[in-house]
């Protein structure tokens, strides 16, 4: 190979020495270098990696991935244990369950079912959460309430109650007919912390989801992964392999040979597996996880390819040496011509400057200048044109002369000499219709879509035009046409197509006002204002309307005032008396009456503004400050911006009527709170007597039904629960601080002795005597 390089490379190198073109010399040497060396380097690296390094890296990578995924599994199992322990100690599952008859106490049964459903939905691996109570009869919530009548099923669940094990994992068969179908189950005795349990809370895991979870520990979707409890009570496999299968048995024996290594290679039937294992610390036991994935199918092709690369690289080197010299001369020919053109036929000074560096420098300079100019023009021109038109139509450019306006428009690439100008005002209605695609709050989006439609249709009919987006369901369009052409037909066709397009695409209606043509730019603001005023006199009904100021001059018709004064009086009276449903119905009737019989938009707006004034007067008369009620918002300005019946109705309901009715309701609620405060004080002073809801209602001057409902609403507790709470607090105090007999304590808090013992044990979980003993033991400590 060295002789070949000498024969071919030596003449080339000698020629390079005589060549005075820097880039040519550098490129030829680089081609030879690039074409020869990388192939050998790549082949050697791939062979080294495939021969051992790849296996080692795969083993480390496999171990890291398995440990990370094992931590995820450990976290899920830990969350299950914490959740079950939390609920097992909840007062829903204490000794009070022994005194509950679920056949009659439907609310308690419903509450337990809801709790179990919440627990069941808190983890994706959970198949079912059950509550078993060893009563007579035996009760099962799974999560619905049922009674166990099968002796076989009863025997299965009884075996789960183990007083010496508060909580533990097991793999249990719950169907007597299918003893081989076992679920991994987390068991917790209830009540929590008790050494004399009367039931269990069970979390049964879904076997398929446990299998899917273990499959995440197989990076290559092949091999085997399993969990094993040290005691042997729990076993789960990703592929469904049995605990006594030959592969699992051999794998467990291999793990015992590597007690100090958490990752190793394992040969089985001619296949190499990467094995990673570890342990989980579960309740009262340890679990071992094992993941074994084959890697032979990955490493063997790499070794073969590395050898093939070495052979091909050597052959490519021989061919590259022959072709590089010829190719470099061909490549350089156009570069040389380009350099001569850039330098005016002169070679780079001294023959040492890189030709491509010179070309790149000149090209970058020209490109940056051109790109910057094009970007500025493309970005700024549309915004500047729209801003100029917006100011023009709003009348802000009144100080400019006609010639100044002509020059400015020409600078924006408009042809305005010998042209006439037509302004169109477009107003969209029907955003709240049932067939519409949009809802209240989408005004900006709807207007943007409508402006795009207007621009696309105007391109088909007019040579020069520009649209303006007002972002409030209105838009403007300026059309520039030659003064010697007819345009009436194009305007009519454009109006019809625009109406049809908006109806079909946006499901909304269009009011289009077309101004008279004007020949001066300074007259455009007046034309726009005329068109906008004409749109205000459209029929208030939700329909398409085209108003052409040239063919149909707009003259407001004098119509008889149809203001529904009687409905206004009924509406205000309903508000004053707090009749919510009647108020909303009368408000709707008022708006329907006001907008009927071809009413104009401006008439409806003025009528609703008058109604707003009447309501504000009524609010002030009732002693409420409108500024405080409406938070200082200018309601007249807000109402004047709304043009549709449904939006006006919703605005009145949400912004005017609802706040006023809430204020009236709060005044009523204050009186109710004073009554409940009197009742609570009465209970605190008379808890030791034979007190009832009836005599408490008589004391506060109200009826028992109202007092019971209001007491629950204000305090969040039932009347009897609140009274019991007061009595129990006093009883605990007497038991702790005095030597009174239990009978005397019961009488002082208003209970009979036998009933007092029962209710105290139910609420406190122990007898009064035991409570006194524990309290005094703590005091001595």
PDB file of C-alpha atoms in Angstrom, residues 479-636:
ATOM      1  CA  UNK A 479     -61.799  50.907  -3.127  1.00  0.00           C
ATOM      2  CA  UNK A 480     -59.912  52.980  -5.723  1.00  0.00           C
ATOM      3  CA  UNK A 481     -61.224  52.794  -9.321  1.00  0.00           C
ATOM      4  CA  UNK A 482     -60.484  54.829 -12.473  1.00  0.00           C
ATOM      5  CA  UNK A 483     -62.892  57.767 -12.887  1.00  0.00           C
ATOM      6  CA  UNK A 484     -63.728  56.801 -16.460  1.00  0.00           C
ATOM      7  CA  UNK A 485     -64.936  53.269 -15.679  1.00  0.00           C
ATOM      8  CA  UNK A 486     -68.321  51.968 -14.516  1.00  0.00           C
ATOM      9  CA  UNK A 487     -68.216  50.263 -11.165  1.00  0.00           C
ATOM     10  CA  UNK A 488     -71.835  49.885 -10.034  1.00  0.00           C
ATOM     11  CA  UNK A 489     -72.069  46.302 -11.278  1.00  0.00           C
ATOM     12  CA  UNK A 490     -68.804  45.297  -9.608  1.00  0.00           C
ATOM     13  CA  UNK A 491     -69.910  46.859  -6.331  1.00  0.00           C
ATOM     14  CA  UNK A 492     -73.215  44.979  -6.398  1.00  0.00           C
ATOM     15  CA  UNK A 493     -71.534  41.666  -7.310  1.00  0.00           C
ATOM     16  CA  UNK A 494     -68.933  42.150  -4.565  1.00  0.00           C
ATOM     17  CA  UNK A 495     -71.635  42.932  -1.982  1.00  0.00           C
ATOM     18  CA  UNK A 496     -73.638  39.823  -2.887  1.00  0.00           C
ATOM     19  CA  UNK A 497     -70.581  37.528  -2.882  1.00  0.00           C
ATOM     20  CA  UNK A 498     -69.387  38.938   0.445  1.00  0.00           C
ATOM     21  CA  UNK A 499     -72.805  38.423   2.010  1.00  0.00           C
ATOM     22  CA  UNK A 500     -73.008  34.861   0.738  1.00  0.00           C
ATOM     23  CA  UNK A 501     -69.431  33.993   1.818  1.00  0.00           C
ATOM     24  CA  UNK A 502     -69.888  35.319   5.365  1.00  0.00           C
ATOM     25  CA  UNK A 503     -73.255  33.545   5.672  1.00  0.00           C
ATOM     26  CA  UNK A 504     -71.791  30.198   4.605  1.00  0.00           C
ATOM     27  CA  UNK A 505     -68.331  30.305   6.187  1.00  0.00           C
ATOM     28  CA  UNK A 506     -68.885  32.284   9.399  1.00  0.00           C
ATOM     29  CA  UNK A 507     -72.627  31.589   9.854  1.00  0.00           C
ATOM     30  CA  UNK A 508     -73.221  35.301  10.462  1.00  0.00           C
ATOM     31  CA  UNK A 509     -75.156  38.096   8.764  1.00  0.00           C
ATOM     32  CA  UNK A 510     -73.768  41.207   7.097  1.00  0.00           C
ATOM     33  CA  UNK A 511     -74.813  44.837   7.062  1.00  0.00           C
ATOM     34  CA  UNK A 512     -72.901  46.578   4.239  1.00  0.00           C
ATOM     35  CA  UNK A 513     -73.076  50.359   3.790  1.00  0.00           C
ATOM     36  CA  UNK A 514     -71.569  51.680   0.504  1.00  0.00           C
ATOM     37  CA  UNK A 515     -70.754  55.394   0.319  1.00  0.00           C
ATOM     38  CA  UNK A 516     -71.086  57.664  -2.683  1.00  0.00           C
ATOM     39  CA  UNK A 517     -67.915  57.887  -4.804  1.00  0.00           C
ATOM     40  CA  UNK A 518     -65.713  60.912  -4.118  1.00  0.00           C
ATOM     41  CA  UNK A 519     -62.906  62.316  -6.230  1.00  0.00           C
ATOM     42  CA  UNK A 520     -60.801  63.809  -3.414  1.00  0.00           C
ATOM     43  CA  UNK A 521     -58.894  62.016  -0.698  1.00  0.00           C
ATOM     44  CA  UNK A 522     -59.889  64.686   1.826  1.00  0.00           C
ATOM     45  CA  UNK A 523     -63.557  63.698   1.323  1.00  0.00           C
ATOM     46  CA  UNK A 524     -62.955  60.063   2.367  1.00  0.00           C
ATOM     47  CA  UNK A 525     -63.491  60.688   6.147  1.00  0.00           C
ATOM     48  CA  UNK A 526     -66.907  62.215   5.487  1.00  0.00           C
ATOM     49  CA  UNK A 527     -67.915  59.282   3.280  1.00  0.00           C
ATOM     50  CA  UNK A 528     -66.845  56.797   5.933  1.00  0.00           C
ATOM     51  CA  UNK A 529     -68.787  58.583   8.688  1.00  0.00           C
ATOM     52  CA  UNK A 530     -71.900  58.702   6.476  1.00  0.00           C
ATOM     53  CA  UNK A 531     -71.679  54.960   5.809  1.00  0.00           C
ATOM     54  CA  UNK A 532     -71.218  54.193   9.512  1.00  0.00           C
ATOM     55  CA  UNK A 533     -74.235  56.336  10.453  1.00  0.00           C
ATOM     56  CA  UNK A 534     -76.329  54.580   7.808  1.00  0.00           C
ATOM     57  CA  UNK A 535     -75.460  51.192   9.344  1.00  0.00           C
ATOM     58  CA  UNK A 536     -76.790  52.432  12.691  1.00  0.00           C
ATOM     59  CA  UNK A 537     -80.270  52.765  11.098  1.00  0.00           C
ATOM     60  CA  UNK A 538     -80.369  49.160   9.896  1.00  0.00           C
ATOM     61  CA  UNK A 539     -83.335  46.987  10.793  1.00  0.00           C
ATOM     62  CA  UNK A 540     -82.596  45.379  14.170  1.00  0.00           C
ATOM     63  CA  UNK A 541     -83.728  41.978  12.928  1.00  0.00           C
ATOM     64  CA  UNK A 542     -80.867  39.555  12.294  1.00  0.00           C
ATOM     65  CA  UNK A 543     -80.741  39.601   8.480  1.00  0.00           C
ATOM     66  CA  UNK A 544     -78.458  40.684   5.625  1.00  0.00           C
ATOM     67  CA  UNK A 545     -78.783  44.345   4.573  1.00  0.00           C
ATOM     68  CA  UNK A 546     -76.992  46.258   1.791  1.00  0.00           C
ATOM     69  CA  UNK A 547     -77.262  50.055   1.976  1.00  0.00           C
ATOM     70  CA  UNK A 548     -76.012  51.871  -1.158  1.00  0.00           C
ATOM     71  CA  UNK A 549     -75.797  55.617  -0.536  1.00  0.00           C
ATOM     72  CA  UNK A 550     -75.762  56.410  -4.264  1.00  0.00           C
ATOM     73  CA  UNK A 551     -78.788  54.431  -5.443  1.00  0.00           C
ATOM     74  CA  UNK A 552     -80.703  54.546  -2.124  1.00  0.00           C
ATOM     75  CA  UNK A 553     -79.851  57.740  -0.217  1.00  0.00           C
ATOM     76  CA  UNK A 554     -80.247  57.133   3.486  1.00  0.00           C
ATOM     77  CA  UNK A 555     -82.912  59.259   5.129  1.00  0.00           C
ATOM     78  CA  UNK A 556     -83.975  58.139   8.632  1.00  0.00           C
ATOM     79  CA  UNK A 557     -87.687  57.428   8.765  1.00  0.00           C
ATOM     80  CA  UNK A 558     -89.783  59.056  11.418  1.00  0.00           C
ATOM     81  CA  UNK A 559     -91.301  56.149  13.310  1.00  0.00           C
ATOM     82  CA  UNK A 560     -93.684  56.209  16.229  1.00  0.00           C
ATOM     83  CA  UNK A 561     -92.017  55.543  19.584  1.00  0.00           C
ATOM     84  CA  UNK A 562     -92.853  52.020  20.797  1.00  0.00           C
ATOM     85  CA  UNK A 563     -91.313  52.025  24.251  1.00  0.00           C
ATOM     86  CA  UNK A 564     -93.020  49.416  26.534  1.00  0.00           C
ATOM     87  CA  UNK A 565     -93.555  51.542  29.663  1.00  0.00           C
ATOM     88  CA  UNK A 566     -95.864  48.986  31.318  1.00  0.00           C
ATOM     89  CA  UNK A 567     -93.269  46.212  31.030  1.00  0.00           C
ATOM     90  CA  UNK A 568     -90.665  48.572  32.468  1.00  0.00           C
ATOM     91  CA  UNK A 569     -92.799  49.178  35.581  1.00  0.00           C
ATOM     92  CA  UNK A 570     -93.464  45.443  36.052  1.00  0.00           C
ATOM     93  CA  UNK A 571     -89.750  44.664  35.597  1.00  0.00           C
ATOM     94  CA  UNK A 572     -88.600  47.212  38.191  1.00  0.00           C
ATOM     95  CA  UNK A 573     -91.299  46.040  40.644  1.00  0.00           C
ATOM     96  CA  UNK A 574     -90.139  42.399  40.267  1.00  0.00           C
ATOM     97  CA  UNK A 575     -86.558  43.440  40.937  1.00  0.00           C
ATOM     98  CA  UNK A 576     -87.507  45.390  44.055  1.00  0.00           C
ATOM     99  CA  UNK A 577     -89.340  42.369  45.501  1.00  0.00           C
ATOM    100  CA  UNK A 578     -86.496  39.942  44.662  1.00  0.00           C
ATOM    101  CA  UNK A 579     -88.510  37.806  42.205  1.00  0.00           C
ATOM    102  CA  UNK A 580     -85.600  36.461  40.182  1.00  0.00           C
ATOM    103  CA  UNK A 581     -87.417  34.287  37.640  1.00  0.00           C
ATOM    104  CA  UNK A 582     -90.106  36.939  36.979  1.00  0.00           C
ATOM    105  CA  UNK A 583     -87.429  39.596  36.565  1.00  0.00           C
ATOM    106  CA  UNK A 584     -85.560  37.638  33.898  1.00  0.00           C
ATOM    107  CA  UNK A 585     -88.810  36.803  32.071  1.00  0.00           C
ATOM    108  CA  UNK A 586     -89.981  40.427  32.053  1.00  0.00           C
ATOM    109  CA  UNK A 587     -86.547  41.609  30.871  1.00  0.00           C
ATOM    110  CA  UNK A 588     -86.739  39.229  27.919  1.00  0.00           C
ATOM    111  CA  UNK A 589     -90.306  40.351  27.104  1.00  0.00           C
ATOM    112  CA  UNK A 590     -89.222  43.992  27.297  1.00  0.00           C
ATOM    113  CA  UNK A 591     -86.406  43.499  24.775  1.00  0.00           C
ATOM    114  CA  UNK A 592     -88.631  41.501  22.418  1.00  0.00           C
ATOM    115  CA  UNK A 593     -91.282  44.237  22.514  1.00  0.00           C
ATOM    116  CA  UNK A 594     -88.714  46.996  21.943  1.00  0.00           C
ATOM    117  CA  UNK A 595     -87.102  45.289  18.926  1.00  0.00           C
ATOM    118  CA  UNK A 596     -90.332  44.247  17.169  1.00  0.00           C
ATOM    119  CA  UNK A 597     -92.148  45.829  14.204  1.00  0.00           C
ATOM    120  CA  UNK A 598     -89.013  46.594  12.185  1.00  0.00           C
ATOM    121  CA  UNK A 599     -87.247  48.581  14.898  1.00  0.00           C
ATOM    122  CA  UNK A 600     -83.920  50.174  13.983  1.00  0.00           C
ATOM    123  CA  UNK A 601     -80.690  49.393  15.783  1.00  0.00           C
ATOM    124  CA  UNK A 602     -80.386  52.928  17.120  1.00  0.00           C
ATOM    125  CA  UNK A 603     -83.964  52.802  18.487  1.00  0.00           C
ATOM    126  CA  UNK A 604     -83.258  49.577  20.403  1.00  0.00           C
ATOM    127  CA  UNK A 605     -79.999  50.931  21.814  1.00  0.00           C
ATOM    128  CA  UNK A 606     -81.657  54.159  22.961  1.00  0.00           C
ATOM    129  CA  UNK A 607     -84.542  52.221  24.520  1.00  0.00           C
ATOM    130  CA  UNK A 608     -82.220  49.928  26.481  1.00  0.00           C
ATOM    131  CA  UNK A 609     -80.174  52.934  27.641  1.00  0.00           C
ATOM    132  CA  UNK A 610     -83.408  54.495  28.929  1.00  0.00           C
ATOM    133  CA  UNK A 611     -84.249  51.241  30.767  1.00  0.00           C
ATOM    134  CA  UNK A 612     -80.745  51.230  32.307  1.00  0.00           C
ATOM    135  CA  UNK A 613     -81.373  54.738  33.657  1.00  0.00           C
ATOM    136  CA  UNK A 614     -84.707  53.712  35.170  1.00  0.00           C
ATOM    137  CA  UNK A 615     -83.143  50.663  36.863  1.00  0.00           C
ATOM    138  CA  UNK A 616     -80.289  52.732  38.283  1.00  0.00           C
ATOM    139  CA  UNK A 617     -82.865  55.172  39.700  1.00  0.00           C
ATOM    140  CA  UNK A 618     -84.711  52.253  41.339  1.00  0.00           C
ATOM    141  CA  UNK A 619     -81.422  50.975  42.792  1.00  0.00           C
ATOM    142  CA  UNK A 620     -80.730  54.369  44.368  1.00  0.00           C
ATOM    143  CA  UNK A 621     -84.266  54.592  45.779  1.00  0.00           C
ATOM    144  CA  UNK A 622     -83.789  51.191  47.463  1.00  0.00           C
ATOM    145  CA  UNK A 623     -80.794  52.614  49.364  1.00  0.00           C
ATOM    146  CA  UNK A 624     -78.020  50.921  47.341  1.00  0.00           C
ATOM    147  CA  UNK A 625     -75.181  52.949  45.823  1.00  0.00           C
ATOM    148  CA  UNK A 626     -75.012  52.124  42.070  1.00  0.00           C
ATOM    149  CA  UNK A 627     -71.308  52.992  41.901  1.00  0.00           C
ATOM    150  CA  UNK A 628     -70.535  50.418  44.591  1.00  0.00           C
ATOM    151  CA  UNK A 629     -72.920  47.844  43.143  1.00  0.00           C
ATOM    152  CA  UNK A 630     -71.512  48.137  39.608  1.00  0.00           C
ATOM    153  CA  UNK A 631     -67.903  48.669  40.810  1.00  0.00           C
ATOM    154  CA  UNK A 632     -67.539  52.108  39.217  1.00  0.00           C
ATOM    155  CA  UNK A 633     -67.982  50.819  35.635  1.00  0.00           C
ATOM    156  CA  UNK A 634     -69.595  53.162  33.083  1.00  0.00           C
ATOM    157  CA  UNK A 635     -72.593  50.970  32.252  1.00  0.00           C
ATOM    158  CA  UNK A 636     -73.903  53.331  29.560  1.00  0.00           C
TER     159      UNK A 636
END
